[in-house]
CSV table of C-alpha atoms and ligand atoms in Angstrom, one decimal:
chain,number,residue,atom,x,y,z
A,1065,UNK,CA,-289.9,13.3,-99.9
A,1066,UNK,CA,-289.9,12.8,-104.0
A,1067,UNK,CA,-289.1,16.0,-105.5
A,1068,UNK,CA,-290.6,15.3,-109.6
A,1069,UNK,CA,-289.7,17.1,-112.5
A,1070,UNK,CA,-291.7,16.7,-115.6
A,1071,UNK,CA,-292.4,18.2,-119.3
A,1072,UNK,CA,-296.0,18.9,-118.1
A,1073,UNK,CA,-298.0,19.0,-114.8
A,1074,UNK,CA,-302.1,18.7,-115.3
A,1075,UNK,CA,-303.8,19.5,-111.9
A,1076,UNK,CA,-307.4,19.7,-113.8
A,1077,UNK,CA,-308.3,22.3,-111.0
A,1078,UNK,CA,-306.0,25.1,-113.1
A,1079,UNK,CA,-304.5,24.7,-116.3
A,1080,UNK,CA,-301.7,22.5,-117.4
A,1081,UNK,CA,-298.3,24.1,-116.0
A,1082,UNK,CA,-295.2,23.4,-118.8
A,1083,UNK,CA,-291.6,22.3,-117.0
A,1084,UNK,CA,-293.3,21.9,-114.0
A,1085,UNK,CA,-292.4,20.4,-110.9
A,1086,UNK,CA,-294.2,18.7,-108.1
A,1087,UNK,CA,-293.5,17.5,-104.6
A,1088,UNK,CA,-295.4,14.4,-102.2
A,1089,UNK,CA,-294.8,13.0,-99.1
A,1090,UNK,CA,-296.6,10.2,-97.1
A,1091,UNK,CA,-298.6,9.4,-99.9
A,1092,UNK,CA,-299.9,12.9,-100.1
A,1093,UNK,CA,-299.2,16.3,-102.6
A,1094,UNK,CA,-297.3,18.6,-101.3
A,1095,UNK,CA,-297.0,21.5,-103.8
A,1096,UNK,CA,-296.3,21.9,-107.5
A,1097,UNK,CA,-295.5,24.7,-109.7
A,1098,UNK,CA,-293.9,25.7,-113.1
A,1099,UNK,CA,-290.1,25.1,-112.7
A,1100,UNK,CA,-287.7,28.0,-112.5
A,1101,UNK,CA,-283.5,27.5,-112.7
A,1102,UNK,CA,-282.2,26.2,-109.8
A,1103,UNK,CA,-285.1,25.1,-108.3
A,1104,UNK,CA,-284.0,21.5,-108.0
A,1105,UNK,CA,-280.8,20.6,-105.7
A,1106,UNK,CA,-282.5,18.5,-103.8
A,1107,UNK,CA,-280.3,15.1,-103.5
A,1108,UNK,CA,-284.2,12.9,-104.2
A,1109,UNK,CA,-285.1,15.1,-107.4
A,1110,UNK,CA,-286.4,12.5,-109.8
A,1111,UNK,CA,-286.5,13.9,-113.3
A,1112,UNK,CA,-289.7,12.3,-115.3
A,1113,UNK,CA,-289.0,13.9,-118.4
A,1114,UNK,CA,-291.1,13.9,-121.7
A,1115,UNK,CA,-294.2,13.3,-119.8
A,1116,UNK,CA,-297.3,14.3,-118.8
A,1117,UNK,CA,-298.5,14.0,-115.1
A,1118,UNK,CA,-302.2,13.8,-114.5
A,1119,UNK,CA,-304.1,12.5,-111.7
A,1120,UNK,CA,-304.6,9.1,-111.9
A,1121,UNK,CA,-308.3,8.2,-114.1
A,1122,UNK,CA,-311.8,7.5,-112.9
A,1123,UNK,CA,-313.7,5.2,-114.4
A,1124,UNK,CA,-317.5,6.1,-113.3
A,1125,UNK,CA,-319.2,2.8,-114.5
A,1126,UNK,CA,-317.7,-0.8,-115.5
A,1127,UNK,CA,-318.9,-4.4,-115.0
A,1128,UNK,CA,-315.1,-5.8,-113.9
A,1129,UNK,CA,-317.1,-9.3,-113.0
A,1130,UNK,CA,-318.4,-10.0,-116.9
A,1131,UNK,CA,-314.7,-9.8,-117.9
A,1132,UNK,CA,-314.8,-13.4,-118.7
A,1133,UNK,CA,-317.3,-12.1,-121.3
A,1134,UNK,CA,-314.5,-10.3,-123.6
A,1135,UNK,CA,-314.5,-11.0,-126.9
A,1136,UNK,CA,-317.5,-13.7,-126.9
A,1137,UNK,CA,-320.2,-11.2,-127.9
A,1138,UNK,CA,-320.4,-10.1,-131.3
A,1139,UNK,CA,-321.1,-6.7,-131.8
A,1140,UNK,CA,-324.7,-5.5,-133.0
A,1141,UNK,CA,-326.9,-3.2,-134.1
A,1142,UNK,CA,-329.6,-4.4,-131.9
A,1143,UNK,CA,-329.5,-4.1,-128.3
A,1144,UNK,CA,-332.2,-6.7,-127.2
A,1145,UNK,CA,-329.8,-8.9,-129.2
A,1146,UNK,CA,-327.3,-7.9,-127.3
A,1147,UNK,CA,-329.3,-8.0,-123.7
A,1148,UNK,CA,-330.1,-11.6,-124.2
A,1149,UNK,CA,-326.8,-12.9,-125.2
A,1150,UNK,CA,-325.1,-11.1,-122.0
A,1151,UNK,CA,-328.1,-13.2,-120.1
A,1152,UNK,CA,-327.8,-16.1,-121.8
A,1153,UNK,CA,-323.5,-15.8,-121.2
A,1154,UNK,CA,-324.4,-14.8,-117.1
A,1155,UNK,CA,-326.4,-17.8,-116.6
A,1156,UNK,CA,-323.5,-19.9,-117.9
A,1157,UNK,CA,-320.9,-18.1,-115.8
A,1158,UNK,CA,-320.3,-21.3,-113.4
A,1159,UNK,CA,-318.8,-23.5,-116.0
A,1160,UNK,CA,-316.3,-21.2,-116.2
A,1161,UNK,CA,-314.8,-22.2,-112.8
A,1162,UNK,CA,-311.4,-20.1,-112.2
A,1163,UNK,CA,-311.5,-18.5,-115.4
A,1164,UNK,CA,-314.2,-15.7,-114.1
A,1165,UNK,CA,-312.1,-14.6,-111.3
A,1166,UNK,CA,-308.4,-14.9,-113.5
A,1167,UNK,CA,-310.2,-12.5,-115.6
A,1168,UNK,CA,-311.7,-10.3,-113.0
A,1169,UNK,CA,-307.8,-10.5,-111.9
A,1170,UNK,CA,-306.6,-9.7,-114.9
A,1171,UNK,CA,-309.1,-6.9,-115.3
A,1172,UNK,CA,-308.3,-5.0,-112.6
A,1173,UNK,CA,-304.7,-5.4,-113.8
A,1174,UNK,CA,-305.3,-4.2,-117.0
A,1175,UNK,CA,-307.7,-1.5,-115.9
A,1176,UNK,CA,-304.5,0.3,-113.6
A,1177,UNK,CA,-302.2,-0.3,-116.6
A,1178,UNK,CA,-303.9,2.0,-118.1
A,1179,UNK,CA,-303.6,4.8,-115.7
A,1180,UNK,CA,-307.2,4.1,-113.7
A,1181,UNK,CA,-307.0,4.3,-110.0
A,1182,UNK,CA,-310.8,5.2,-109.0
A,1183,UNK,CA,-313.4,2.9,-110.4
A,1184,UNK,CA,-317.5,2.5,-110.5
A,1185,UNK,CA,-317.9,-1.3,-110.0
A,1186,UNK,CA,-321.3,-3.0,-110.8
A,1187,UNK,CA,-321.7,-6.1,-109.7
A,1188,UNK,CA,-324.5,-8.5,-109.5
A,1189,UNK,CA,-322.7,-11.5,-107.4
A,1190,UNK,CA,-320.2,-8.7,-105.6
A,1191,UNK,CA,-317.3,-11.3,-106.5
A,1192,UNK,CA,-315.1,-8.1,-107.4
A,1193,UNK,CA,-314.8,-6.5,-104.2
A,1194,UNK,CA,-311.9,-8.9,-102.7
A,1195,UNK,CA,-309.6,-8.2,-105.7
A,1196,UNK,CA,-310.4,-5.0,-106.0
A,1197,UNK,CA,-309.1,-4.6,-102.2
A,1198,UNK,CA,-306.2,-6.6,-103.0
A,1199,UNK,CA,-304.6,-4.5,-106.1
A,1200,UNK,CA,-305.9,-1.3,-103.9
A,1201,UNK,CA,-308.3,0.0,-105.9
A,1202,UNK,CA,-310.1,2.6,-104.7
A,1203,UNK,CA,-313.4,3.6,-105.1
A,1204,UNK,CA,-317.3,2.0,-104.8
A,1205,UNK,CA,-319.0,-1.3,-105.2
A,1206,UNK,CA,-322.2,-1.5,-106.7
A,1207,UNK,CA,-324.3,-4.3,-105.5
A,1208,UNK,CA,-326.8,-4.4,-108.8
A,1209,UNK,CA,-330.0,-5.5,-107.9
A,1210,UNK,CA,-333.0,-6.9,-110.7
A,1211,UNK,CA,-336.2,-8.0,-110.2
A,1212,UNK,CA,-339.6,-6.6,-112.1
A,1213,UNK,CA,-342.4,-8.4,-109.9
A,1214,UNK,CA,-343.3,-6.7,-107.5
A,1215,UNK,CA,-343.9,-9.4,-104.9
A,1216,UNK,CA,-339.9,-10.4,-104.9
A,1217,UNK,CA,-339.0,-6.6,-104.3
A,1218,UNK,CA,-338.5,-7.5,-100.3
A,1219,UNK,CA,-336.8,-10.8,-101.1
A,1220,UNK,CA,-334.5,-9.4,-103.0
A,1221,UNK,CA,-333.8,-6.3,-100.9
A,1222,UNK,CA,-333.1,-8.3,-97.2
A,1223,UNK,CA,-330.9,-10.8,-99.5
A,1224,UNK,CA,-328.7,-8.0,-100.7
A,1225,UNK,CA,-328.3,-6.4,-97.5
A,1226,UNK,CA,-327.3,-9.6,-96.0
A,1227,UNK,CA,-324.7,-10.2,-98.4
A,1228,UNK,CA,-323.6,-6.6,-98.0
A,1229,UNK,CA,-323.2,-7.0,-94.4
A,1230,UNK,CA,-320.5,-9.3,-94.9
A,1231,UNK,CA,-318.0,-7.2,-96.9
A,1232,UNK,CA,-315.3,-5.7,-95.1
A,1233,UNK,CA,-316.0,-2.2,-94.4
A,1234,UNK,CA,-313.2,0.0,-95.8
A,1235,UNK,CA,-312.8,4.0,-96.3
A,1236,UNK,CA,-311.1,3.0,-99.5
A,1237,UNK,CA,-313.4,0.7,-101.1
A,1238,UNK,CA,-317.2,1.7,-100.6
A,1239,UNK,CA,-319.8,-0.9,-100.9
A,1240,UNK,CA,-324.0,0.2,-102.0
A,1241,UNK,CA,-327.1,-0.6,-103.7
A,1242,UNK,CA,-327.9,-0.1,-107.2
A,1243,UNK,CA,-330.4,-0.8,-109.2
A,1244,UNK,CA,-330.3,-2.1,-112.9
A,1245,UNK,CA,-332.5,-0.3,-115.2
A,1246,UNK,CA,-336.3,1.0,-115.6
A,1247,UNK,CA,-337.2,-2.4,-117.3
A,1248,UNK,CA,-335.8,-5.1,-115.2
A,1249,UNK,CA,-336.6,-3.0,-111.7
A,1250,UNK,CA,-340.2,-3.1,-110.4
A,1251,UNK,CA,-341.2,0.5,-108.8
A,1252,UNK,CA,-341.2,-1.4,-105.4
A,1253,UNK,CA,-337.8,-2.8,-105.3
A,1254,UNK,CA,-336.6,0.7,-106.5
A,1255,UNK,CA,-338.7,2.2,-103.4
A,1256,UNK,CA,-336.6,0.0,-101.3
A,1257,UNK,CA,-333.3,0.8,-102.6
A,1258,UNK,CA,-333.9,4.7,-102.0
A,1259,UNK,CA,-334.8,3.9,-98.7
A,1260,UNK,CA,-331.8,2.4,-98.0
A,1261,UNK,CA,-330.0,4.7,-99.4
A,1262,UNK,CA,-331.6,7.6,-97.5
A,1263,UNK,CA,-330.5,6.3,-94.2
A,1264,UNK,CA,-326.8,6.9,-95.4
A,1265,UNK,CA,-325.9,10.4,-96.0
A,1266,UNK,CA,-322.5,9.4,-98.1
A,1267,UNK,CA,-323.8,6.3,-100.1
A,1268,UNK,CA,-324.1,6.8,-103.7
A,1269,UNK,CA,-326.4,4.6,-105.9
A,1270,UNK,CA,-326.3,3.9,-110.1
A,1271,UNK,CA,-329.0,3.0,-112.6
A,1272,UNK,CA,-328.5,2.6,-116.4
A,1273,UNK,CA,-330.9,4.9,-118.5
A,1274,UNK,CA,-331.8,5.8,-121.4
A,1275,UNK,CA,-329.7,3.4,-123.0
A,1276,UNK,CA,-332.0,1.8,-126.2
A,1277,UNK,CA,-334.7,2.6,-128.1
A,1278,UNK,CA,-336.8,-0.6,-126.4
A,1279,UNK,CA,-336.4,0.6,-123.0
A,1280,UNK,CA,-338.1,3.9,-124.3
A,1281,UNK,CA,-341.2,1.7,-125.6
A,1282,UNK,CA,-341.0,-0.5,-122.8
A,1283,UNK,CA,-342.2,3.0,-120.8
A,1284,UNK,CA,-343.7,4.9,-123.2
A,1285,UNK,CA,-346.4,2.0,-123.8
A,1286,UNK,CA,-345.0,-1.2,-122.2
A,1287,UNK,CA,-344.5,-3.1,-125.8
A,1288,UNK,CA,-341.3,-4.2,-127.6
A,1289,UNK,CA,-338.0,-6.3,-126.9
A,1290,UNK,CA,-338.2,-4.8,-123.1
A,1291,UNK,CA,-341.1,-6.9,-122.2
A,1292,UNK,CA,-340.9,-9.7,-124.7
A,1293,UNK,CA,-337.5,-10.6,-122.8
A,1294,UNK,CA,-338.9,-10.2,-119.8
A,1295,UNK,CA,-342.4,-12.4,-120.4
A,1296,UNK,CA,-339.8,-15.1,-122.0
A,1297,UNK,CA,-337.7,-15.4,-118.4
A,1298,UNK,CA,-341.0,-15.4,-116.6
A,1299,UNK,CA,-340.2,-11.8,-114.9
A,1300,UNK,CA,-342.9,-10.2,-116.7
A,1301,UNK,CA,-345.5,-8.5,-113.6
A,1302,UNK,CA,-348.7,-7.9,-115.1
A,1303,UNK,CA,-349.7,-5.2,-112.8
A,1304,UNK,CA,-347.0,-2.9,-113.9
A,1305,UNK,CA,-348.2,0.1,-115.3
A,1306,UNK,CA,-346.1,1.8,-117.9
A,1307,UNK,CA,-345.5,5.3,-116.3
A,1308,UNK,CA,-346.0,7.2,-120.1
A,1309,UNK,CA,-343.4,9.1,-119.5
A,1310,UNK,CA,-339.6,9.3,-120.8
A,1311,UNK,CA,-337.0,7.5,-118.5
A,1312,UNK,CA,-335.9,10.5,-116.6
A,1313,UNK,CA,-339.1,12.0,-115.0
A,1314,UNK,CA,-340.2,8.3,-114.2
A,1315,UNK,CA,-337.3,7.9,-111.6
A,1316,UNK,CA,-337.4,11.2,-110.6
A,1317,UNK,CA,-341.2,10.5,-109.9
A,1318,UNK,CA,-340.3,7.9,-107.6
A,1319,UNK,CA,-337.7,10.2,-106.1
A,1320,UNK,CA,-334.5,8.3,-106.7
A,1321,UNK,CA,-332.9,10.9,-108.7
A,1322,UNK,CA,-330.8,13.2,-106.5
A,1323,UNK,CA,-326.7,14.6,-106.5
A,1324,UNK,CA,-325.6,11.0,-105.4
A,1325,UNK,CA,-326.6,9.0,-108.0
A,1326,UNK,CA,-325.1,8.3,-111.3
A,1327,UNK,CA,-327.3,7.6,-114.5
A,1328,UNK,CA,-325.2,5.5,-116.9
A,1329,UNK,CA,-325.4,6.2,-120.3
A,1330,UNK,CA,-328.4,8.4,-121.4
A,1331,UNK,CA,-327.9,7.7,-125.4
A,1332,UNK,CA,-331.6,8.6,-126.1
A,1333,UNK,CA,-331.7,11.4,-124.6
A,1334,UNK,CA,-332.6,14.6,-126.2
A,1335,UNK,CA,-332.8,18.2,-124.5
A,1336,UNK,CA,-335.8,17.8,-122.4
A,1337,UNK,CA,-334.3,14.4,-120.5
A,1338,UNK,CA,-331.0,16.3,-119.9
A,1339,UNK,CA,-332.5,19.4,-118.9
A,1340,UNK,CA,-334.9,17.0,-116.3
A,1341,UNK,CA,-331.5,15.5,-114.8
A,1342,UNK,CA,-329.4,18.7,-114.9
A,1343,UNK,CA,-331.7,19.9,-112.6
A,1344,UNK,CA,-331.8,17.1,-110.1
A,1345,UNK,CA,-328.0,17.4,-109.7
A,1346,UNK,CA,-327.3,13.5,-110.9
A,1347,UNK,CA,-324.1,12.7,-112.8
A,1348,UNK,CA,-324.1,11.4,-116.4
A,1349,UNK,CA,-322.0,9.1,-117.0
A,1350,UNK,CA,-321.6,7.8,-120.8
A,1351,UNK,CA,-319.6,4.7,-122.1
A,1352,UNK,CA,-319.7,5.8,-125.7
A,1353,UNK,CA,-317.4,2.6,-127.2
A,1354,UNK,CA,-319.8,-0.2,-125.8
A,1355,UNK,CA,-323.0,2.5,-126.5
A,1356,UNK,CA,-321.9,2.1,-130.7
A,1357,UNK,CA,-320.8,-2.1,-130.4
A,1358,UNK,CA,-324.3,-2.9,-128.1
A,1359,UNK,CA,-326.5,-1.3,-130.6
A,1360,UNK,CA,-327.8,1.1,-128.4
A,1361,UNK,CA,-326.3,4.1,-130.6
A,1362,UNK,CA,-323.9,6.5,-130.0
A,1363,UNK,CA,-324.6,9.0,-126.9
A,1364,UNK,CA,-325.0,13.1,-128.3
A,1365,UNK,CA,-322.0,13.9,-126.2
A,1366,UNK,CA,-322.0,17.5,-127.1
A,1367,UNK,CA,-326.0,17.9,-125.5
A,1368,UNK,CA,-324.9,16.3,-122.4
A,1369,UNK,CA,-322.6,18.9,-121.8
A,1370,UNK,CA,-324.3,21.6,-123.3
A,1371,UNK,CA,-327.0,21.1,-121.2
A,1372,UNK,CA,-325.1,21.3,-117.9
A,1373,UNK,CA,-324.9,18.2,-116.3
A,1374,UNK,CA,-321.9,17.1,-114.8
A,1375,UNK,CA,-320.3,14.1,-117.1
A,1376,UNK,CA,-318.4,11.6,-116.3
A,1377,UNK,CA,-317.1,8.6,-118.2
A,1378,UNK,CA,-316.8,4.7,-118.2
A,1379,UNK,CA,-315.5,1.9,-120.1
A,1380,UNK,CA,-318.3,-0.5,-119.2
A,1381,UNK,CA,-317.6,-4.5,-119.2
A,1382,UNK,CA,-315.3,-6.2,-121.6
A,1383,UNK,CA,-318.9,-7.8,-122.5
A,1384,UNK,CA,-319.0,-4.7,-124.7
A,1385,UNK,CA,-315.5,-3.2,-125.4
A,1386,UNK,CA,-312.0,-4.6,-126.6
A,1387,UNK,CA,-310.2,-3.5,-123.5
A,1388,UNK,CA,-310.5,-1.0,-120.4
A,1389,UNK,CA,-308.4,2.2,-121.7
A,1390,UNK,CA,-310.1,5.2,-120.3
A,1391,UNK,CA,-307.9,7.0,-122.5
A,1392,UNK,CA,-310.0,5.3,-125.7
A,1393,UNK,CA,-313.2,6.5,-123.9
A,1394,UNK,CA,-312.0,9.7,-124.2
A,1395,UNK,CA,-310.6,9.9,-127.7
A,1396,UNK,CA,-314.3,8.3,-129.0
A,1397,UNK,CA,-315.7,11.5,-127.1
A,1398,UNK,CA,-313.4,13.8,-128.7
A,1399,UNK,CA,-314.7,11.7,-132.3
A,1400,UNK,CA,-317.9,12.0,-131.4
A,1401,UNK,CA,-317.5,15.9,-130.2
A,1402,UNK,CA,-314.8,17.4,-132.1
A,1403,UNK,CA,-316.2,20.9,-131.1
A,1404,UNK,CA,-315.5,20.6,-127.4
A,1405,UNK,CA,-312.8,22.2,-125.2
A,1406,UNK,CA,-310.5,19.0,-124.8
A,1407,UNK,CA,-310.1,20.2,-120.9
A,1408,UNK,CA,-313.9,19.5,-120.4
A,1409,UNK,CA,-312.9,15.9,-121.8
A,1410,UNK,CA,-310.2,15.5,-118.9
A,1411,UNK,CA,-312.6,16.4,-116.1
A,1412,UNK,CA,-315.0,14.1,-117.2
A,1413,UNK,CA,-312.6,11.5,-116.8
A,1414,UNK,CA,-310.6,12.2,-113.5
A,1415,UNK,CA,-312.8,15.3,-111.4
A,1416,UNK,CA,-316.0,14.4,-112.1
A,1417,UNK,CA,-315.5,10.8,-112.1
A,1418,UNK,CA,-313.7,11.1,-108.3
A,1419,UNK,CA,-316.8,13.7,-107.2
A,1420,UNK,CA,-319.4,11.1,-108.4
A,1421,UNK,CA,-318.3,8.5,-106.5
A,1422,UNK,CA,-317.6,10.7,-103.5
A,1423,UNK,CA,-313.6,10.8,-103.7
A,1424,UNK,CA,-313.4,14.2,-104.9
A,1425,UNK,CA,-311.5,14.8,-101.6
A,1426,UNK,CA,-308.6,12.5,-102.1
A,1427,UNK,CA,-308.6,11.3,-106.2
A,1428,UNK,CA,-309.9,13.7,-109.3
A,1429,UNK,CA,-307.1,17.2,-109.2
A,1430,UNK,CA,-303.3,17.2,-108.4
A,1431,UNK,CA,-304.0,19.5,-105.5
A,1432,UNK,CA,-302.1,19.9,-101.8
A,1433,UNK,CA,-303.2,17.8,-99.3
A,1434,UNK,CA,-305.0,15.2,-102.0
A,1435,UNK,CA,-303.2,11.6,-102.4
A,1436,UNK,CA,-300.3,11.4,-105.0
A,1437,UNK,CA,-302.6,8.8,-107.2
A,1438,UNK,CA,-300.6,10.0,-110.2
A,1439,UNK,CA,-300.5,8.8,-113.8
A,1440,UNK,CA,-297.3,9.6,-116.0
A,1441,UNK,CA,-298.4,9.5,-119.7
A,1442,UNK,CA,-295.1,9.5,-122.4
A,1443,UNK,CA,-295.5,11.9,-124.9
A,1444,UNK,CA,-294.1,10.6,-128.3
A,1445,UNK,CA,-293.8,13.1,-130.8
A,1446,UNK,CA,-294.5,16.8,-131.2
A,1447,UNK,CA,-297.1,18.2,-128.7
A,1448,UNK,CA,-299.0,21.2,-129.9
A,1449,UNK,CA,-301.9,21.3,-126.9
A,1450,UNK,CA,-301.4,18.8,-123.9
A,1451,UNK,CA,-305.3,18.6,-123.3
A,1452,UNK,CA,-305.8,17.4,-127.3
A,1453,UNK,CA,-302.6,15.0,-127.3
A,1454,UNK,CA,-304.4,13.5,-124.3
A,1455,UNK,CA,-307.7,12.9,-125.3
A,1456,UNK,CA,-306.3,12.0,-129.3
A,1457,UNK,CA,-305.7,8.1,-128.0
A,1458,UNK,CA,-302.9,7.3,-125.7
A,1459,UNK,CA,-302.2,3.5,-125.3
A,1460,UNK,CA,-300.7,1.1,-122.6
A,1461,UNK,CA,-297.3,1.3,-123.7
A,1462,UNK,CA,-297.2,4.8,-122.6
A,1463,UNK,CA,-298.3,4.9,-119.4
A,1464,UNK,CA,-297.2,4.5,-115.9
A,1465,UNK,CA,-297.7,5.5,-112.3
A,1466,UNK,CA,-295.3,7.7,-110.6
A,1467,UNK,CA,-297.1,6.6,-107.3
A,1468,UNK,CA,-300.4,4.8,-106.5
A,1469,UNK,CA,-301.3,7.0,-104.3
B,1713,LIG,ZN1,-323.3,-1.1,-117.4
């Protein structure tokens, strides 16, 4: 039973407790507290020292399967640019032989080295879901699905669900249906997906949103980069009516907006979109590195929070970032919204994260009863307020685990 000592204890369910100490056992909390003198003669104490404990991070939304892509993809200031090179990279993907799954490997490494133990997974090929299992992982697969004409929407829906049926059900690792976005998902398909979805009270479901200025055309008037992409691949459907309407209240209309899905990135919206998803009790997750190198802009983090929703965070694929530090997320967050309480910062990336993908039970606080996923972050140099240190950039080098949980 390992009886920790450490400089400071963050539970994110109460406020950070200085010289604190902290017992599990079986994998599990036990208790914690603020240490008092001669609280520790037990024979197993392990002191951590200059460090900060938190629960181990939650990345809402990444793309571990394009992780061959890092580094090929130049950033831009246009995001149609960007859309077709990712497309143009996908389709080549099988001349890349072992290399996609070394770097899906090396990924998932890379993602726990720094301090990640709950992730979002999108995938459109599902070729994550073994290696996330094997470094144990926790959290859900999303099996991406695209399609804009109509007619392939039941295709492409009894396909999925065939391939889903053959993953290995596990409490652990959750496997589910997304779809991709507004303008690469015909109203049908995303009929079928909430459908399936409806029959399973716990599955939760992800859509980008609201990410560039051309998907906000595309449905505003069905013109721009949106459609000429999808007329040049042949996916154009020319009985698709452009709903008029701003990203947010055209999913809701279809009714696939509810507590259990998460909307990815939301960089256009203004007060009116976040207001519309506030109230259907959907999760917000933004990616604001990969939002400024894509071209899609950077997300008003301060309105998303100001206007209620629950935030959580991502790093996206190493298509669009440098590397998968949560931790970076954060501190481009805190750049972006120097204004905000850094503890609302910390909950985006561990609490909200965990409740979003339905692990707020067992990841997300340092709380009895709750697995000891926990993330020891070395604190070099003077620390004036944990919560700032920790969202000011923290890097590999200074994190560990003190158990996987
Ligand atoms: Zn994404």
């Amino acid at each position: 039973m390992p009886y920790y000592r450490t400089d400071w204890l963050l539970p994110i369910s109460q406020p950070p407790i200085r010289d604190a100490w902290l017992r599990t056992d079986g994998g599990r909390i036990v208790a914690f507290g603020h240490t008092r003198p001669g609280d520790f003669t037990a024979d197993d104490e392990i002191d951590l020292g200059q460090v900060a404990i938190l629960p181990a991070l939650a990345n809402a939304h990444t793309h571990l399967e394009l992780s061959w892509m890092r580094g090929r993809i130049p950033e831009t200031g246009d995001f149609s640019q960007w859309l077709r090179t990712v497309i143009e990279l996908k389709a080549r993907a099988g001349e890349q032989g072992d290399a996609v799954a070394q770097a899906i490997d090396d990924a998932i490494r890379e993602a726990r080295g720094f301090g990640t133990g709950l992730v979002g997974e999108v995938t459109n090929t599902l070729a994550t879901s073994g290696a996330l299992e094997e470094h144990g992982v926790a959290g859900v697969v999303f099996h991406e699905l695209l399609g804009f004409r109509s007619e392939d929407a039941s295709g492409i829906m009894a396909e999925a669900i065939a391939r889903l049926a053959k993953q290995r059900r596990s409490d652990r690792l959750r496997h589910t249906l997304a779809p991709h976005a507004p303008y690469s998902v015909s109203p049908a398909l995303f009929g079928l997906i909430r459908d399936a979805l409806r029959g399973d009270p716990l599955a939760k479901s992800t859509v980008h949103v609201g990410e560039s200025a051309a998907e906000i055309e595309f449905l505003k008037d069905g013109t721009g980069p949106c459609r000429t992409v999808l007329e040049r691949m042949g996916r154009w459907d020319s009985s698709w009516l452009p709903p008029q309407s701003n990203p947010v209240g055209y999913l809701d209309r279809m009714g696939f907006l509810d507590d259990r899905v998460l909307v990815v990135h939301g960089t256009q919206f203004g007060d009116a979109e976040l207001t519309q998803l506030a109230a259907t009790g959907a999760t917000l997750v933004t990616c604001p590195r990969g939002n400024v190198r894509t071209g899609a802009g950077s997300p008003p983090i301060e309105e998303f929070f100001d206007s209620g929703v629950r935030v959580a965070v991502g790093t996206d694929s190493l298509a669009s970032v440098p590397d998968l530090n949560l931790f970076s997320e954060l501190e481009e967050m805190r750049r972006l919204a120097p204004a905000l309480p850094a503890r609302l910062l910390l909950e985006s990336a561990t609490i909200n994260g965990a409740r979003a993908l339905g692990f707020e039970s067992e990841f997300g606080t340092i709380d009895a009863g709750k697995r000891d996923a926990l993330v020891a972050v070395r604190l070099d140099g003077y620390v004036s307020s944990i919560e700032e240190y920790l969202v000011s950039g923290v890097d590999a080098a200074q994190i560990s685990w003190v158990s996987t949980g």
